[in-house]
């Protein structure tokens, strides 16, 4: 029914419209027009073609790392658990694949109507655009699949390596897996985008880039949002059982544990990998769009040779960054091995921190060097000025993780304060202290981003080549620089799900209880295992994984927001270039314009709706998961009940997809509605969701990270499990789970999808305005907008009232009160044990 409603809305409302030039007219210049004398006179086309060799080598390096991890030693009990996790992840991803097909059909209708019905593009060219939209979706989906496959190999290998006396491999294996994911992601992205540049005709390439970006964004949105909901339903369900039944972190009797392990990959591997793929691509498309609109054949300042040179330079820098990331990783491994390979204990965050800084320094040096070789002949010192702007972004990608660590690391003052507050004030002060950390982090990170963007702007503000808009290109390059060490950013992010799973694999394998296991391991693998130190190292490494998962989030959201300004600029140019019959431009973006103020307010409202809707899906799903686990947990069993675990996974998947449907429907309908109401209102709305989304995401991500590691401090450093302090920090962590891994991270693809799809929506709205102006007929755009607004508000209503936890009649009898306390796990362990025991006897 929902699908039919969308298709009917698109078919009935968009069909009567006529063409308006825009995305269909983005002509990519001939790259052969750019000649690079610093490289012996090679032209741009050949330079990028030769660059494919570097990309292929990077891809090969990533695949070699994958193969090395696969061949690492592992005990069969651990390999069995990781295989179960992979199989459940595979089932989830297959279900998501079906979901993506439906979403593509909806978006495909809109794209087809626009290009065929409005822009009068030929059917073969439209099919080519749709093909690249599909490839964009498949790119996000494919790298996500690769991520869970290597992570589920690496988790059991990391677990087994922890049994050795020296913990170096406990750090090295997850990082190796992360580099494999990061390199494959970036290399696949670059091959696809360079294929469009080199092998698609220029008059089609621009539209193919836009189609590719929409496909990436669609895939990432679905996988990031649904994955974020899935993982936190499972995580909260598993965590709350520790309080209810006073059982361990990953007790195999808890049916939520397998679902939690699946969720670690669905939310912390699938989501970030697809998100990183999309972020890298959309940022590039935004820059290409700006260059074409400014310097293309029909641009504001036509200079096709300059446009060609800039595009080739951007992609040459991206190719170079594959080399710098691999080089920095190898150097860091040599240093880390020399320092830590024989150590009995070391700070697991230290090698990750050094990797980020080594990569940043090498990338900045190579940026200036390669720019001097390629574009030293450009006027006004552009080579060093553009290099400085990119370096601002690269520096931000190193500084922001440092700031993140100061708010989320287990050794940070903020996390220590959460623990101190929790000891005296319980869960209430746990939550309040975490909110303080999140708010402070958003303040400092906002100032850092502003400062670096200001430096970028003042570096180019007097350059005549960029006309009246030097700041827009500068901001786009800052976003580009954010991703300057993309493989490493993805690597430290992917580190987290491996370390989280590794701890679970240890418990689920029950390796300690296998008869004669020490003798077996010594005989087969040549070392005597130390289970106690292994468990400790895995827990401590999980804390480092939590910290570095948190460091990548603000980098990705910052890139989305800064990069969105470039796409919004494209809409502004369309408005400025649209002259009505009275001789006035359609552009009226001033703070004194009521539509702009209303748009800014509306954007903030949508961000807060989204935060609530995504958490609502988690809350209701977790309620159902907890309800199921309480009824079916059997504490007399010694291992996981696979069927019960599958049922919990089914609950997670159901609520993840239902929540995603509601959210996607609202975002799609509101984007169309607001564009049709007023393009100027819509531009203000897009700016608003970017700014509100930036600070909401940073606040939620870092508050959640601080709560998570406060729990780790209690478990690892203080060794106070199953205490009142532990219970308080668990509650804080369950609040932080949807904060950091659902709402905050999903704002990134939401902002980019709204901006990309909004470009198309704005063009349709502008055409309606122009048509009404020419004919003197009423403008029907606002009426169409009302229809989409009503549909969107229906799904807003459904996102809460259709997802509510069912109310139950409360009674005040002493019996029900006692039963309620038992369900909450308030030290009525005998009653709980009796209940589960009787179930097993039946």
mmCIF file of N, CA and C in Angstrom, residues 119-165:
data_model
loop_
_atom_site.group_PDB
_atom_site.id
_atom_site.type_symbol
_atom_site.label_atom_id
_atom_site.label_comp_id
_atom_site.label_asym_id
_atom_site.label_seq_id
_atom_site.Cartn_x
_atom_site.Cartn_y
_atom_site.Cartn_z
ATOM 1 N N UNK A 119 13.179 17.177 -18.558
ATOM 2 C CA UNK A 119 14.383 17.629 -19.262
ATOM 3 C C UNK A 119 14.449 17.116 -20.691
ATOM 4 N N UNK A 120 13.466 16.281 -21.098
ATOM 5 C CA UNK A 120 13.412 15.716 -22.455
ATOM 6 C C UNK A 120 14.718 15.026 -22.850
ATOM 7 N N UNK A 121 15.282 14.322 -21.900
ATOM 8 C CA UNK A 121 16.483 13.534 -22.159
ATOM 9 C C UNK A 121 16.048 12.236 -22.839
ATOM 10 N N UNK A 122 16.867 11.742 -23.744
ATOM 11 C CA UNK A 122 16.522 10.512 -24.466
ATOM 12 C C UNK A 122 16.439 9.329 -23.507
ATOM 13 N N UNK A 123 15.676 8.333 -23.904
ATOM 14 C CA UNK A 123 15.508 7.148 -23.048
ATOM 15 C C UNK A 123 16.844 6.425 -22.839
ATOM 16 N N UNK A 124 17.687 6.218 -23.872
ATOM 17 C CA UNK A 124 18.984 5.563 -23.626
ATOM 18 C C UNK A 124 19.844 6.309 -22.606
ATOM 19 N N UNK A 125 19.866 7.651 -22.684
ATOM 20 C CA UNK A 125 20.670 8.424 -21.727
ATOM 21 C C UNK A 125 20.082 8.311 -20.320
ATOM 22 N N UNK A 126 18.755 8.316 -20.220
ATOM 23 C CA UNK A 126 18.108 8.169 -18.912
ATOM 24 C C UNK A 126 18.407 6.800 -18.322
ATOM 25 N N UNK A 127 18.390 5.776 -19.174
ATOM 26 C CA UNK A 127 18.722 4.434 -18.697
ATOM 27 C C UNK A 127 20.165 4.370 -18.210
ATOM 28 N N UNK A 128 21.051 5.117 -18.873
ATOM 29 C CA UNK A 128 22.449 5.172 -18.434
ATOM 30 C C UNK A 128 22.543 5.822 -17.049
ATOM 31 N N UNK A 129 21.773 6.884 -16.841
ATOM 32 C CA UNK A 129 21.759 7.547 -15.533
ATOM 33 C C UNK A 129 21.236 6.597 -14.461
ATOM 34 N N UNK A 130 20.152 5.885 -14.804
ATOM 35 C CA UNK A 130 19.592 4.922 -13.845
ATOM 36 C C UNK A 130 20.571 3.795 -13.561
ATOM 37 N N UNK A 131 21.341 3.389 -14.583
ATOM 38 C CA UNK A 131 22.361 2.361 -14.379
ATOM 39 C C UNK A 131 23.375 2.819 -13.338
ATOM 40 N N UNK A 132 23.809 4.076 -13.426
ATOM 41 C CA UNK A 132 24.779 4.572 -12.454
ATOM 42 C C UNK A 132 24.156 4.779 -11.084
ATOM 43 N N UNK A 133 22.845 5.024 -11.054
ATOM 44 C CA UNK A 133 22.160 5.071 -9.761
ATOM 45 C C UNK A 133 22.206 3.691 -9.106
ATOM 46 N N UNK A 134 21.942 2.662 -9.911
ATOM 47 C CA UNK A 134 22.008 1.287 -9.407
ATOM 48 C C UNK A 134 23.424 0.955 -8.950
ATOM 49 N N UNK A 135 24.428 1.378 -9.742
ATOM 50 C CA UNK A 135 25.820 1.105 -9.370
ATOM 51 C C UNK A 135 26.188 1.817 -8.071
ATOM 52 N N UNK A 136 25.621 3.007 -7.862
ATOM 53 C CA UNK A 136 25.852 3.699 -6.601
ATOM 54 C C UNK A 136 25.300 2.918 -5.425
ATOM 55 N N UNK A 137 24.076 2.389 -5.596
ATOM 56 C CA UNK A 137 23.482 1.564 -4.541
ATOM 57 C C UNK A 137 24.325 0.312 -4.318
ATOM 58 N N UNK A 138 24.701 -0.351 -5.412
ATOM 59 C CA UNK A 138 25.474 -1.586 -5.309
ATOM 60 C C UNK A 138 26.847 -1.334 -4.685
ATOM 61 N N UNK A 139 27.419 -0.153 -4.966
ATOM 62 C CA UNK A 139 28.704 0.182 -4.352
ATOM 63 C C UNK A 139 28.588 0.230 -2.841
ATOM 64 N N UNK A 140 27.588 0.971 -2.340
ATOM 65 C CA UNK A 140 27.369 1.047 -0.891
ATOM 66 C C UNK A 140 27.088 -0.337 -0.311
ATOM 67 N N UNK A 141 26.256 -1.098 -1.007
ATOM 68 C CA UNK A 141 25.848 -2.424 -0.535
ATOM 69 C C UNK A 141 27.023 -3.403 -0.570
ATOM 70 N N UNK A 142 27.795 -3.344 -1.646
ATOM 71 C CA UNK A 142 28.906 -4.288 -1.815
ATOM 72 C C UNK A 142 30.021 -4.087 -0.802
ATOM 73 N N UNK A 143 30.429 -2.829 -0.575
ATOM 74 C CA UNK A 143 31.508 -2.607 0.398
ATOM 75 C C UNK A 143 31.024 -2.928 1.813
ATOM 76 N N UNK A 144 29.714 -2.743 2.068
ATOM 77 C CA UNK A 144 29.162 -3.110 3.366
ATOM 78 C C UNK A 144 29.251 -4.613 3.577
ATOM 79 N N UNK A 145 28.953 -5.376 2.534
ATOM 80 C CA UNK A 145 29.046 -6.837 2.618
ATOM 81 C C UNK A 145 30.488 -7.267 2.870
ATOM 82 N N UNK A 146 31.414 -6.661 2.135
ATOM 83 C CA UNK A 146 32.828 -6.973 2.334
ATOM 84 C C UNK A 146 33.246 -6.680 3.777
ATOM 85 N N UNK A 147 32.736 -5.572 4.321
ATOM 86 C CA UNK A 147 33.081 -5.191 5.684
ATOM 87 C C UNK A 147 32.668 -6.233 6.704
ATOM 88 N N UNK A 148 31.431 -6.753 6.584
ATOM 89 C CA UNK A 148 31.019 -7.759 7.580
ATOM 90 C C UNK A 148 31.761 -9.075 7.379
ATOM 91 N N UNK A 149 32.129 -9.384 6.127
ATOM 92 C CA UNK A 149 32.844 -10.645 5.912
ATOM 93 C C UNK A 149 34.226 -10.611 6.561
ATOM 94 N N UNK A 150 34.978 -9.542 6.341
ATOM 95 C CA UNK A 150 36.319 -9.495 6.926
ATOM 96 C C UNK A 150 36.248 -9.291 8.438
ATOM 97 N N UNK A 151 35.275 -8.542 8.911
ATOM 98 C CA UNK A 151 35.162 -8.327 10.361
ATOM 99 C C UNK A 151 34.798 -9.597 11.103
ATOM 100 N N UNK A 152 33.992 -10.449 10.475
ATOM 101 C CA UNK A 152 33.638 -11.707 11.136
ATOM 102 C C UNK A 152 34.739 -12.758 11.005
ATOM 103 N N UNK A 153 35.672 -12.558 10.116
ATOM 104 C CA UNK A 153 36.908 -13.343 10.177
ATOM 105 C C UNK A 153 37.805 -12.799 11.288
ATOM 106 N N UNK A 154 37.927 -11.473 11.318
ATOM 107 C CA UNK A 154 38.886 -10.855 12.238
ATOM 108 C C UNK A 154 38.467 -10.999 13.693
ATOM 109 N N UNK A 155 37.146 -11.051 13.977
ATOM 110 C CA UNK A 155 36.742 -11.094 15.384
ATOM 111 C C UNK A 155 37.247 -12.359 16.093
ATOM 112 N N UNK A 156 37.089 -13.526 15.454
ATOM 113 C CA UNK A 156 37.539 -14.768 16.099
ATOM 114 C C UNK A 156 39.066 -14.859 16.129
ATOM 115 N N UNK A 157 39.735 -14.314 15.095
ATOM 116 C CA UNK A 157 41.208 -14.334 15.096
ATOM 117 C C UNK A 157 41.761 -13.426 16.201
ATOM 118 N N UNK A 158 41.094 -12.298 16.418
ATOM 119 C CA UNK A 158 41.502 -11.397 17.495
ATOM 120 C C UNK A 158 41.295 -12.073 18.852
ATOM 121 N N UNK A 159 40.168 -12.739 18.987
ATOM 122 C CA UNK A 159 39.866 -13.440 20.241
ATOM 123 C C UNK A 159 40.927 -14.485 20.550
ATOM 124 N N UNK A 160 41.286 -15.255 19.541
ATOM 125 C CA UNK A 160 42.281 -16.314 19.750
ATOM 126 C C UNK A 160 43.653 -15.713 20.049
ATOM 127 N N UNK A 161 43.987 -14.617 19.358
ATOM 128 C CA UNK A 161 45.281 -13.975 19.607
ATOM 129 C C UNK A 161 45.382 -13.447 21.032
ATOM 130 N N UNK A 162 44.244 -13.108 21.644
ATOM 131 C CA UNK A 162 44.249 -12.591 23.014
ATOM 132 C C UNK A 162 44.717 -13.634 24.020
ATOM 133 N N UNK A 163 44.670 -14.915 23.657
ATOM 134 C CA UNK A 163 45.078 -15.972 24.581
ATOM 135 C C UNK A 163 46.594 -16.051 24.741
ATOM 136 N N UNK A 164 47.310 -15.385 23.831
ATOM 137 C CA UNK A 164 48.760 -15.372 23.934
ATOM 138 C C UNK A 164 49.203 -14.405 25.026
ATOM 139 N N UNK A 165 50.442 -14.533 25.446
ATOM 140 C CA UNK A 165 50.948 -13.717 26.555
ATOM 141 C C UNK A 165 51.079 -12.247 26.147
#
